[in-house]
Amino acid sequence: MAFTPLHDRVLVRRIESEEKTKGGLIIPDTAKEKPAEGEVIAVGAGARDEDGDRIPMDVKAGDRVLFGKWSGTEIVLNGEELLIMKESDILGILTD
């Protein structure tokens, strides 16, 4: 099933955090927080301004992004847990 976000919404796949700390300690699943980093899977066409013109999106599919801890709505699509959020919920784009 294909999914295309509408307006200024973004579909994001969470990127799981490390299983160990830098010191080598293993973090149990019960102590892990949900990661606030993800990969953009799909983006909408952008919101419209007061004149009806499209406002282009700053993110694109494939971008690695950081988002707020409580951002987005969790959905299951084709058996995979994903997030739908507004572009404004994204805090920034990660680059190498």
PDB file of C-alpha atoms in Angstrom:
ATOM      1  CA  MET A   1       0.000   0.000   0.000  1.00  0.00           C
ATOM      2  CA  ALA A   2       1.381   3.423  -0.939  1.00  0.00           C
ATOM      3  CA  PHE A   3       0.925   6.470   1.267  1.00  0.00           C
ATOM      4  CA  THR A   4       1.364  10.134   0.337  1.00  0.00           C
ATOM      5  CA  PRO A   5       1.163  12.744   3.116  1.00  0.00           C
ATOM      6  CA  LEU A   6      -1.003  15.787   2.458  1.00  0.00           C
ATOM      7  CA  HIS A   7      -0.072  19.459   2.743  1.00  0.00           C
ATOM      8  CA  ASP A   8       2.875  20.040   5.127  1.00  0.00           C
ATOM      9  CA  ARG A   9       2.892  16.575   6.659  1.00  0.00           C
ATOM     10  CA  VAL A  10       5.854  14.194   6.633  1.00  0.00           C
ATOM     11  CA  LEU A  11       6.065  10.394   6.963  1.00  0.00           C
ATOM     12  CA  VAL A  12       9.045   9.354   9.130  1.00  0.00           C
ATOM     13  CA  ARG A  13      10.609   6.003  10.068  1.00  0.00           C
ATOM     14  CA  ARG A  14      12.263   6.046  13.505  1.00  0.00           C
ATOM     15  CA  ILE A  15      15.954   5.131  13.594  1.00  0.00           C
ATOM     16  CA  GLU A  16      16.618   2.909  16.592  1.00  0.00           C
ATOM     17  CA  SER A  17      19.207   4.033  19.108  1.00  0.00           C
ATOM     18  CA  GLU A  18      22.304   2.089  20.077  1.00  0.00           C
ATOM     19  CA  GLU A  19      21.967  -1.046  22.219  1.00  0.00           C
ATOM     20  CA  LYS A  20      25.106  -0.100  24.202  1.00  0.00           C
ATOM     21  CA  THR A  21      26.484   3.047  25.785  1.00  0.00           C
ATOM     22  CA  LYS A  22      29.891   4.409  24.779  1.00  0.00           C
ATOM     23  CA  GLY A  23      31.296   2.712  27.892  1.00  0.00           C
ATOM     24  CA  GLY A  24      29.997  -0.683  26.747  1.00  0.00           C
ATOM     25  CA  LEU A  25      26.976  -1.030  29.046  1.00  0.00           C
ATOM     26  CA  ILE A  26      23.988  -2.748  27.455  1.00  0.00           C
ATOM     27  CA  ILE A  27      20.767  -0.735  27.711  1.00  0.00           C
ATOM     28  CA  PRO A  28      17.711  -2.932  28.451  1.00  0.00           C
ATOM     29  CA  ASP A  29      14.564  -2.353  26.382  1.00  0.00           C
ATOM     30  CA  THR A  30      12.672  -1.164  29.463  1.00  0.00           C
ATOM     31  CA  ALA A  31      15.150   1.707  29.990  1.00  0.00           C
ATOM     32  CA  LYS A  32      15.270   2.886  26.381  1.00  0.00           C
ATOM     33  CA  GLU A  33      13.441   5.985  25.296  1.00  0.00           C
ATOM     34  CA  LYS A  34      11.812   6.172  21.907  1.00  0.00           C
ATOM     35  CA  PRO A  35      14.325   7.599  19.468  1.00  0.00           C
ATOM     36  CA  ALA A  36      13.842  11.184  18.350  1.00  0.00           C
ATOM     37  CA  GLU A  37      15.764  10.594  15.134  1.00  0.00           C
ATOM     38  CA  GLY A  38      14.319   9.279  11.916  1.00  0.00           C
ATOM     39  CA  GLU A  39      14.439   9.019   8.166  1.00  0.00           C
ATOM     40  CA  VAL A  40      11.925  10.888   6.019  1.00  0.00           C
ATOM     41  CA  ILE A  41      10.023   8.401   3.868  1.00  0.00           C
ATOM     42  CA  ALA A  42       7.589  10.743   2.086  1.00  0.00           C
ATOM     43  CA  VAL A  43       6.563  14.406   2.161  1.00  0.00           C
ATOM     44  CA  GLY A  44       3.439  16.276   1.179  1.00  0.00           C
ATOM     45  CA  ALA A  45       3.296  18.991  -1.468  1.00  0.00           C
ATOM     46  CA  GLY A  46       3.505  21.770   1.123  1.00  0.00           C
ATOM     47  CA  ALA A  47       1.057  24.073   2.863  1.00  0.00           C
ATOM     48  CA  ARG A  48      -0.597  27.011   1.119  1.00  0.00           C
ATOM     49  CA  ASP A  49      -0.104  30.650   2.061  1.00  0.00           C
ATOM     50  CA  GLU A  50      -2.862  33.271   2.274  1.00  0.00           C
ATOM     51  CA  ASP A  51      -2.752  33.819  -1.502  1.00  0.00           C
ATOM     52  CA  GLY A  52      -3.132  30.089  -2.205  1.00  0.00           C
ATOM     53  CA  ASP A  53       0.473  29.622  -3.353  1.00  0.00           C
ATOM     54  CA  ARG A  54       2.366  26.509  -2.205  1.00  0.00           C
ATOM     55  CA  ILE A  55       5.051  26.923   0.434  1.00  0.00           C
ATOM     56  CA  PRO A  56       7.835  24.490  -0.548  1.00  0.00           C
ATOM     57  CA  MET A  57       8.924  21.851   1.969  1.00  0.00           C
ATOM     58  CA  ASP A  58      12.398  22.110   3.546  1.00  0.00           C
ATOM     59  CA  VAL A  59      12.743  18.334   3.977  1.00  0.00           C
ATOM     60  CA  LYS A  60      12.729  15.618   1.326  1.00  0.00           C
ATOM     61  CA  ALA A  61      12.561  11.822   1.261  1.00  0.00           C
ATOM     62  CA  GLY A  62      15.815  10.309   2.502  1.00  0.00           C
ATOM     63  CA  ASP A  63      16.701  13.126   4.939  1.00  0.00           C
ATOM     64  CA  ARG A  64      17.726  12.138   8.488  1.00  0.00           C
ATOM     65  CA  VAL A  65      15.892  14.381  10.920  1.00  0.00           C
ATOM     66  CA  LEU A  66      15.522  15.115  14.623  1.00  0.00           C
ATOM     67  CA  PHE A  67      12.069  15.676  16.055  1.00  0.00           C
ATOM     68  CA  GLY A  68      10.473  16.324  19.415  1.00  0.00           C
ATOM     69  CA  LYS A  69       9.885  13.500  21.875  1.00  0.00           C
ATOM     70  CA  TRP A  70       6.098  13.731  21.613  1.00  0.00           C
ATOM     71  CA  SER A  71       5.917  14.729  17.933  1.00  0.00           C
ATOM     72  CA  GLY A  72       3.710  13.052  15.403  1.00  0.00           C
ATOM     73  CA  THR A  73       1.082  10.360  15.303  1.00  0.00           C
ATOM     74  CA  GLU A  74       2.154   6.726  15.282  1.00  0.00           C
ATOM     75  CA  ILE A  75       0.666   4.557  12.548  1.00  0.00           C
ATOM     76  CA  VAL A  76       1.258   1.040  11.235  1.00  0.00           C
ATOM     77  CA  LEU A  77       1.623   0.848   7.462  1.00  0.00           C
ATOM     78  CA  ASN A  78       2.397  -2.486   5.786  1.00  0.00           C
ATOM     79  CA  GLY A  79       3.341  -3.911   9.191  1.00  0.00           C
ATOM     80  CA  GLU A  80       5.894  -1.163   9.895  1.00  0.00           C
ATOM     81  CA  GLU A  81       5.553   1.441  12.664  1.00  0.00           C
ATOM     82  CA  LEU A  82       5.883   4.954  11.217  1.00  0.00           C
ATOM     83  CA  LEU A  83       5.156   8.529  12.299  1.00  0.00           C
ATOM     84  CA  ILE A  84       3.124  11.203  10.544  1.00  0.00           C
ATOM     85  CA  MET A  85       4.015  14.719  11.664  1.00  0.00           C
ATOM     86  CA  LYS A  86       3.854  18.279  10.481  1.00  0.00           C
ATOM     87  CA  GLU A  87       7.041  19.705   9.042  1.00  0.00           C
ATOM     88  CA  SER A  88       7.085  22.233  11.900  1.00  0.00           C
ATOM     89  CA  ASP A  89       7.522  19.319  14.380  1.00  0.00           C
ATOM     90  CA  ILE A  90      10.910  18.554  12.817  1.00  0.00           C
ATOM     91  CA  LEU A  91      13.707  20.284  14.714  1.00  0.00           C
ATOM     92  CA  GLY A  92      16.445  19.894  12.117  1.00  0.00           C
ATOM     93  CA  ILE A  93      18.115  17.859   9.391  1.00  0.00           C
ATOM     94  CA  LEU A  94      21.190  15.751  10.234  1.00  0.00           C
ATOM     95  CA  THR A  95      24.091  15.734   7.764  1.00  0.00           C
ATOM     96  CA  ASP A  96      27.427  13.903   7.797  1.00  0.00           C
TER      97      ASP A  96
END
